[in-house]
């Protein structure tokens, strides 16, 4: 029997378009190399804005124009169409992030399924997910009860779980979305998926 | 006869390790696609620090550790050994940048040759290039006179040329090093060389 290999850790913020793009490819990429993926919801507002002291990408002169163009190019290349525009106002991502950790406690292993649903709802369908009720409305699609999920998102446990997860991500050096670890090696950015692929294929260098 | 194709524009700062890495590969990559490369010396101190209001990478919490690790990984992958450490104090890159534009006026077309020499001296050999005399010492390697170059670097024309080049780069949206344009399409980062290659190969998307 082949030895078990460590899952790939995948960190993302629901309001990150690059995080969304990576979420669409990481499972397939990992599977090609016999790896599972461990999903982690994090908050750019804490890592980039509070800890690093930087502005959001779209509020940074010069980078704003580049990111808009780069994103459009990525979408053409991967044939993606999004109803949400990058320039639309951002949601508060905490409800979705708490929902993620609530699902992880209720149905361990199903949190990545929830994350894909939430990403899809927000970016592809362009619907709002800033309010707990909007997040809880996804519950039936993973066989859970919306009322229970709403209570969970607003409860102490989910808040604590998110806070602990964000603290742990910072302690590990995670700052962007997407961010990955393969056997302890960090990779930042959706433009590093090809490098991840190469790393997994040859065992690193 | 095949139609002439636009050169690739390559922007870099001499004190950027990622700019140095790109400088080692861009000519060969371009040549494979029948393209020339137009080199442009720019200043991160003006784009990133003044215009964007950001801190240097190595003074940004979390990003510092990532950049050090990412750079070491890149060097292993491409079998590069540098005498200069990223954590060594940075030089003032203006003397080298003015030298670049002085060479461009004296020997149009030779400025990329000068840039490769300067990059090599600074990063691979780990020698200082912050003082005009240190830059002028490279002159004989491109058949120019060190005394004339020293005078040129300290003269008004080179200052004006650098200032104009930096202004033009900002107007075009350049902020990082390396930064490229292919037929008007912008690409940022040494980790985008593979994407450049794909873009050139298929004509874009």
XYZ file of C-alpha atoms in Angstrom:
410
model
C 0.000 0.000 0.000
C 1.278 3.455 -0.872
C 2.109 5.571 2.183
C -0.471 8.178 3.107
C 0.568 11.578 1.933
C -0.251 14.805 3.716
C -3.227 16.723 2.344
C -2.579 20.054 0.634
C -3.646 22.971 2.812
C -5.662 25.542 0.878
C -6.399 28.925 2.481
C -8.905 31.364 0.972
C -11.163 34.289 1.706
C -14.670 34.106 0.225
C -14.378 37.669 -1.020
C -11.199 36.953 -2.958
C -11.688 36.412 -6.687
C -8.261 34.789 -6.951
C -9.234 32.514 -4.072
C -12.377 31.577 -5.980
C -10.390 30.819 -9.122
C -8.066 28.525 -7.176
C -11.017 26.776 -5.532
C -12.168 25.651 -8.972
C -8.915 23.840 -9.751
C -7.229 22.726 -6.545
C -9.144 19.492 -5.932
C -8.485 18.139 -9.411
C -4.849 19.179 -9.291
C -4.378 17.517 -5.899
C -6.176 14.357 -6.961
C -3.849 13.935 -9.948
C -1.051 13.589 -7.430
C -2.934 11.382 -5.007
C -3.493 14.130 -2.479
C -6.519 15.360 -0.590
C -7.161 19.034 0.108
C -7.768 20.562 3.524
C -9.725 23.806 3.091
C -9.252 26.767 5.449
C -11.365 29.894 5.442
C -9.318 32.984 6.408
C -9.830 36.759 6.411
C -7.779 39.132 4.252
C -9.085 41.976 6.383
C -7.052 40.590 9.273
C -3.944 39.418 7.408
C -3.488 42.065 4.712
C -5.104 45.078 6.283
C -4.488 44.700 10.012
C -1.327 42.599 10.203
C 0.537 43.734 7.082
C -0.858 47.261 7.086
C -1.674 47.214 3.363
C -4.633 48.539 1.413
C -7.051 46.304 -0.482
C -5.800 45.567 -4.012
C -8.480 47.645 -5.669
C -7.699 50.648 -3.511
C -3.999 50.528 -4.392
C -3.052 52.904 -7.218
C -1.677 51.164 -10.355
C -2.357 47.707 -8.930
C -6.084 48.290 -9.253
C -5.936 48.576 -13.043
C -3.596 45.637 -13.316
C -5.743 43.365 -11.168
C -8.871 44.180 -13.149
C -7.075 43.395 -16.386
C -5.345 40.302 -15.048
C -8.615 38.933 -13.712
C -10.401 39.480 -17.015
C -7.551 37.710 -18.781
C -7.693 34.783 -16.362
C -11.442 34.445 -16.890
C -11.071 34.419 -20.671
C -8.319 31.813 -20.420
C -10.377 29.527 -18.185
C -13.727 30.343 -19.771
C -15.290 31.682 -16.626
C -18.193 34.068 -16.527
C -19.036 35.849 -13.304
C -22.115 37.874 -12.537
C -20.237 39.687 -9.801
C -17.865 42.416 -10.875
C -14.641 42.950 -8.955
C -15.635 46.572 -8.595
C -18.934 45.723 -6.881
C -18.903 46.534 -3.154
C -17.415 43.695 -1.122
C -19.501 41.727 1.325
C -18.536 41.199 4.921
C -17.069 37.680 4.566
C -17.420 36.672 8.205
C -20.867 35.093 7.946
C -19.709 32.782 5.157
C -16.477 32.031 7.028
C -18.352 31.188 10.215
C -20.749 29.060 8.177
C -17.749 27.177 6.860
C -16.502 26.314 10.357
C -19.997 25.471 11.533
C -20.380 22.970 8.693
C -16.975 21.546 9.546
C -18.238 20.770 13.083
C -21.611 19.426 11.931
C -20.413 17.398 8.971
C -16.651 17.032 9.077
C -15.368 16.729 5.518
C -18.348 18.568 4.011
C -16.913 22.036 4.613
C -15.199 22.080 1.225
C -18.512 21.269 -0.396
C -20.028 24.211 1.434
C -17.125 26.461 0.412
C -17.616 25.638 -3.254
C -21.324 26.393 -2.972
C -20.679 29.698 -1.230
C -17.978 30.737 -3.708
C -20.271 29.881 -6.586
C -23.202 31.759 -5.124
C -21.152 34.874 -4.490
C -18.897 35.071 -7.550
C -20.578 33.179 -10.369
C -24.184 33.954 -9.489
C -23.266 37.357 -8.099
C -25.608 37.008 -5.138
C -24.980 38.497 -1.747
C -23.683 36.388 1.121
C -22.903 39.086 3.657
C -25.867 38.315 5.924
C -26.031 35.134 8.031
C -29.490 34.299 6.598
C -28.105 34.395 3.054
C -25.378 31.955 4.058
C -27.801 29.702 5.946
C -29.946 29.483 2.809
C -27.230 27.220 1.359
C -27.787 24.608 4.080
C -30.298 22.401 2.240
C -27.845 21.894 -0.616
C -25.615 19.992 1.792
C -28.432 18.288 3.647
C -28.489 20.625 6.623
C -31.214 22.699 8.198
C -31.165 26.460 7.438
C -32.566 27.423 10.858
C -29.916 25.375 12.638
C -27.227 26.826 10.417
C -28.388 30.386 11.042
C -28.251 29.774 14.765
C -24.826 28.208 14.354
C -23.413 31.120 12.339
C -24.569 33.547 14.976
C -23.418 31.409 17.883
C -20.261 31.627 19.955
C -18.690 28.393 18.721
C -18.484 29.483 15.084
C -17.084 32.863 16.075
C -14.440 31.196 18.218
C -13.616 28.662 15.523
C -13.124 31.402 12.910
C -11.045 33.519 15.240
C -8.856 30.525 16.128
C -8.478 29.568 12.468
C -7.414 33.066 11.488
C -4.932 33.222 14.350
C -3.516 29.841 13.354
C -3.231 30.908 9.712
C -1.275 34.034 10.642
C 0.995 32.005 12.919
C 1.733 29.801 9.929
C 2.584 32.795 7.727
C -0.560 32.826 5.585
C -1.414 36.294 4.280
C -2.980 36.042 0.821
C -5.804 34.219 -0.892
C -5.201 31.666 -2.251
C -2.358 30.364 -0.140
C -1.207 26.740 -0.066
C 1.084 24.448 1.863
C 2.437 21.207 0.475
C 4.327 19.260 3.122
C 5.122 22.529 4.878
C 6.176 24.433 1.747
C 4.177 27.674 1.258
C 2.839 28.876 -2.105
C 0.961 32.130 -2.583
C -1.289 33.075 -5.476
C -3.542 31.534 -8.088
C -0.705 32.035 -10.564
C 1.307 29.452 -8.641
C -0.949 26.495 -9.405
C 1.371 25.408 -12.209
C 4.282 25.513 -9.796
C 2.304 23.457 -7.274
C 1.691 20.938 -10.006
C 5.385 20.759 -10.818
C 6.314 20.508 -7.134
C 3.878 17.662 -6.540
C 5.006 15.898 -9.687
C 8.713 15.830 -8.827
C 8.567 15.861 -5.043
C 9.946 19.370 -4.676
C 13.402 20.840 -4.994
C 8.964 38.088 -45.239
C 7.277 37.726 -41.881
C 5.856 40.984 -40.554
C 7.943 42.698 -37.898
C 6.549 42.065 -34.475
C 6.669 44.523 -31.608
C 9.468 43.998 -29.109
C 8.543 42.867 -25.607
C 8.912 45.688 -23.093
C 10.740 44.592 -19.955
C 10.768 46.895 -16.913
C 13.042 46.262 -13.932
C 14.747 47.856 -10.965
C 18.392 46.905 -10.422
C 17.727 46.332 -6.742
C 14.952 43.838 -7.416
C 15.969 40.190 -7.112
C 12.878 39.117 -9.037
C 13.829 41.632 -11.743
C 17.277 40.065 -11.865
C 15.819 36.581 -12.189
C 13.640 37.689 -15.101
C 16.596 39.394 -16.790
C 18.312 36.020 -17.035
C 15.477 34.442 -19.023
C 13.588 37.084 -20.952
C 15.878 37.369 -24.011
C 15.857 33.642 -24.689
C 12.122 33.407 -24.129
C 11.484 36.313 -26.512
C 13.851 34.949 -29.145
C 11.996 31.627 -29.211
C 8.978 33.602 -30.391
C 10.879 35.805 -32.828
C 10.705 38.857 -30.605
C 13.259 41.381 -29.444
C 13.263 42.846 -25.927
C 13.223 46.541 -25.078
C 14.719 47.016 -21.603
C 13.537 49.797 -19.285
C 15.146 50.692 -15.978
C 12.572 51.904 -13.429
C 12.517 52.686 -9.704
C 10.419 50.743 -7.199
C 11.025 53.540 -4.709
C 8.882 55.786 -6.894
C 6.227 53.291 -8.023
C 5.718 51.103 -4.958
C 6.665 53.421 -2.152
C 5.668 56.891 -3.359
C 2.848 56.217 -5.823
C 1.238 53.129 -4.299
C 2.084 53.991 -0.709
C 3.346 50.494 0.112
C 6.283 49.298 2.154
C 9.235 47.390 0.686
C 8.526 43.643 0.537
C 11.063 42.814 3.219
C 9.582 45.354 5.608
C 6.077 43.940 5.218
C 5.129 41.494 7.995
C 4.434 37.937 6.789
C 5.430 38.773 3.209
C 9.048 39.100 4.293
C 9.317 35.457 5.339
C 7.476 34.291 2.251
C 9.664 36.275 -0.139
C 12.852 34.948 1.440
C 11.595 31.403 1.129
C 10.183 31.874 -2.375
C 13.446 33.386 -3.579
C 15.522 30.547 -2.143
C 13.187 28.085 -3.845
C 13.467 29.891 -7.169
C 17.261 29.870 -6.934
C 17.357 26.145 -6.218
C 15.023 25.489 -9.128
C 17.104 27.530 -11.565
C 20.458 26.623 -10.035
C 21.416 30.179 -9.201
C 23.897 31.152 -6.544
C 24.063 34.731 -5.380
C 26.700 36.308 -3.206
C 24.249 39.038 -2.237
C 21.649 38.166 0.345
C 18.177 39.636 0.078
C 18.565 40.813 3.636
C 21.737 42.800 2.855
C 21.120 46.583 2.874
C 19.817 47.798 -0.486
C 21.884 50.115 -2.645
C 20.565 53.373 -4.038
C 19.691 52.142 -7.542
C 19.763 55.540 -9.237
C 23.408 55.509 -10.294
C 22.952 52.193 -12.106
C 19.662 53.375 -13.618
C 21.245 56.604 -14.874
C 24.159 54.586 -16.225
C 21.642 52.499 -18.141
C 20.123 55.541 -19.840
C 23.551 57.051 -20.473
C 24.640 53.868 -22.273
C 21.408 53.936 -24.252
C 22.338 57.406 -25.568
C 25.978 56.530 -26.248
C 25.471 53.097 -27.742
C 21.816 52.578 -28.574
C 21.033 48.871 -28.285
C 23.865 48.208 -25.824
C 21.867 49.233 -22.755
C 20.568 45.698 -22.226
C 24.138 44.453 -22.282
C 24.977 47.012 -19.616
C 21.919 46.013 -17.581
C 22.960 42.377 -17.552
C 26.457 43.332 -16.424
C 25.119 45.554 -13.658
C 22.624 42.950 -12.459
C 25.342 40.326 -12.427
C 27.781 42.532 -10.538
C 25.216 43.432 -7.904
C 23.360 40.170 -7.362
C 25.610 37.308 -8.419
C 28.936 38.854 -7.406
C 27.369 40.707 -4.481
C 29.352 43.872 -5.142
C 28.092 47.350 -4.491
C 26.788 49.543 -7.299
C 25.317 52.393 -5.308
C 28.076 54.889 -6.143
C 28.469 56.357 -9.645
C 32.152 55.318 -9.740
C 31.196 51.693 -9.079
C 28.765 51.799 -11.990
C 31.248 53.563 -14.269
C 33.779 50.804 -13.579
C 31.619 48.566 -15.791
C 32.234 50.800 -18.841
C 35.249 48.963 -20.290
C 33.260 45.727 -20.476
C 31.052 47.367 -23.093
C 33.866 49.265 -24.800
C 33.189 52.611 -23.133
C 35.378 54.944 -21.121
C 34.861 54.912 -17.307
C 35.679 58.605 -16.904
C 33.173 59.570 -19.596
C 30.578 57.292 -18.051
C 31.129 58.727 -14.586
C 30.628 62.225 -15.963
C 27.549 61.024 -17.818
C 25.975 59.401 -14.760
C 26.434 62.587 -12.784
C 25.263 64.841 -15.607
C 21.879 66.431 -16.215
C 20.970 64.396 -19.288
C 21.040 61.022 -17.501
C 19.045 62.423 -14.599
C 16.443 63.796 -16.967
C 16.342 60.577 -18.974
C 15.764 58.480 -15.844
C 13.118 60.840 -14.518
C 11.312 60.813 -17.869
C 11.530 57.029 -18.099
C 10.087 56.570 -14.618
C 7.269 59.013 -15.358
C 6.503 57.198 -18.607
C 6.510 53.825 -16.856
C 4.012 55.021 -14.249
C 1.804 56.516 -16.957
C 1.777 53.086 -18.574
C 0.765 51.394 -15.320
C 4.095 49.776 -14.463
C 4.574 49.286 -10.725
C 6.565 46.110 -10.080
C 9.813 44.519 -11.130
C 9.780 42.646 -13.400
C 6.914 44.019 -15.459
C 6.311 43.243 -19.127
C 4.173 44.348 -22.040
C 3.481 42.183 -25.055
C 1.583 44.100 -27.728
C 0.112 46.301 -25.007
C -0.815 43.467 -22.637
C 0.721 43.903 -19.141
C 2.258 41.056 -17.126
C 3.697 41.486 -13.632
C 6.123 39.209 -11.848
C 8.866 36.709 -12.546
C 6.319 33.981 -11.866
C 4.484 35.048 -15.026
C 7.232 34.093 -17.462
C 5.460 30.823 -18.211
C 2.284 32.749 -18.958
C 4.212 35.109 -21.252
C 5.522 32.080 -23.047
C 2.032 30.693 -23.510
C 0.694 34.088 -24.622
C 3.442 34.485 -27.210
C 2.970 30.939 -28.417
C -0.743 31.204 -29.086
C -1.071 34.904 -29.833
C -2.993 35.713 -26.683
C -6.547 35.166 -25.557
